[in-house]
Amino acid sequence: MKQMTLSALEQIMHTCAGDDESTDSFQQAPERPFADLGYDSLALLETQSVIRREYGVDLSEQALSEAETPQQLVDLVNRWLSAA
Amino acid sequence: MAVGRLTGPLALLMPGQSAQYQGMGTGLYRDVPAFARVMDELFLLMGAAGDELRSDWLATSPRVPIDHADRSQPLLFAIDYALGRLLMDRGLRPTVLLGHSIGELAAATLAGIFDPAGAVRIVRHRVGQFATVPAGGMAAVAASRAQVQPYLRPGVEIGAVNAPRQTVIAGAVEPLRTTLDALRHAGYTWAPVLSTVPFHSELLRPVVVAAGPLLASLPARPPQIPLVSGYTAGYLTDAEARDPGYWARHPVDPVLFWPALTTLAGAGPQLLVECGPGNGLTRIARRLPQVRSGHSEVLALLGPPTHPYREAEQLAAAAARLGISPP
């Protein structure tokens, strides 16, 4: 079964934010809030749409707003994938 | 998060439209006399309109909502400037200033280009002209400027380049709607920007024209603190500082915030402090390679929008990190 990893999420979010270099900060600090990582609500909305496209997971805005860290978002997507 | 003292050259980032929220700065006004003094000085300079602005600002149910440009623009200017003055009065010397949209006018005032009385006249004049601007709106698109450009319908323009993949567009209601529909169909994500005026679009041209004589009559001096222009993305030259046209064009010219921030960050390791309501600009600054690598750091004086009674506490925490006594 396809699962999402922290580095896969980081890759998606780097693309969404338009970063020209990548780091592995999600793995180093999986519970650091998105706000501290510099991702705003628009970047999260964009991430939501990429996750829908690439993973077939349609997260509600409510669910999205409750996932405040990379680990929480990865867990949320993976719970969805496991249940599917 | 680290709580140690931050050191190094100090850059102030001064926010503009979209940073506003109901109650912003009102807790500081009640709890921090030095802040209230500067705010009152500015309200006084605004005359009768200043009294009305202040009572609406402090009201729990204002007559004119905070997202209305008549409220957001003068209040953002005033709060940005008052916070900057507070830091400078406590001995902090910013090494560089960068303002977003109306925030650049606050930065220009801190830098001594305009005196507070002159800056207030510019703000008041501009706000007075907004009633002549046709209805419009703004939206932030999760895409680069180059990606957005082909979708713009006539009457819709690039309003701001905030980040590599965050471009704000502005224009009249109908063409803005069709542009956003086209962007959505093409797979782009967007969100509305809270503004009643389509800032940085051609719809504001009459405001630019009307401001000409006032700006030509106001004395403008070279900046005492270097200022990175949000409109050229370079350091503001003395000639630009003295050019009335440069300031008059702000309402129609696009804000090149990300390019300007890149210029600022390129000067070497520094502390980027958001000097105004919220943490929108430091959030963008966290995307800078220099910040992600830890060479530069960010700090928002007020942090994310909060209840007014917590503002003084947040400012005191920020002051401690800056190594100054709490205001």
Short mmCIF file of C-alpha atoms in Angstrom, two decimals, chain B residues 70 122-134 197 203-211 251:
data_model
loop_
_atom_site.label_atom_id
_atom_site.label_comp_id
_atom_site.label_asym_id
_atom_site.label_seq_id
_atom_site.Cartn_x
_atom_site.Cartn_y
_atom_site.Cartn_z
CA ASP B 70 -10.11 53.67 5.07
CA ILE B 122 0.20 61.46 2.12
CA VAL B 123 -1.74 58.66 3.82
CA ARG B 124 -4.81 60.84 4.41
CA HIS B 125 -4.79 62.12 0.87
CA ARG B 126 -4.49 58.60 -0.53
CA VAL B 127 -7.27 57.24 1.66
CA GLY B 128 -9.48 60.18 0.68
CA GLN B 129 -9.08 59.21 -2.98
CA PHE B 130 -10.06 55.54 -2.54
CA ALA B 131 -13.76 56.42 -2.81
CA THR B 132 -13.11 57.34 -6.47
CA VAL B 133 -11.66 53.89 -7.27
CA PRO B 134 -14.01 51.38 -8.96
CA VAL B 197 -9.41 48.27 -2.97
CA LEU B 203 -7.63 51.22 -11.34
CA LEU B 204 -5.74 53.38 -8.86
CA ARG B 205 -4.24 55.63 -11.56
CA PRO B 206 -6.50 58.58 -10.54
CA VAL B 207 -5.07 58.33 -7.00
CA VAL B 208 -1.55 58.66 -8.44
CA VAL B 209 -2.45 61.66 -10.54
CA ALA B 210 -4.24 63.38 -7.65
CA ALA B 211 -1.28 62.86 -5.30
CA PRO B 251 -0.66 52.59 -5.52
#
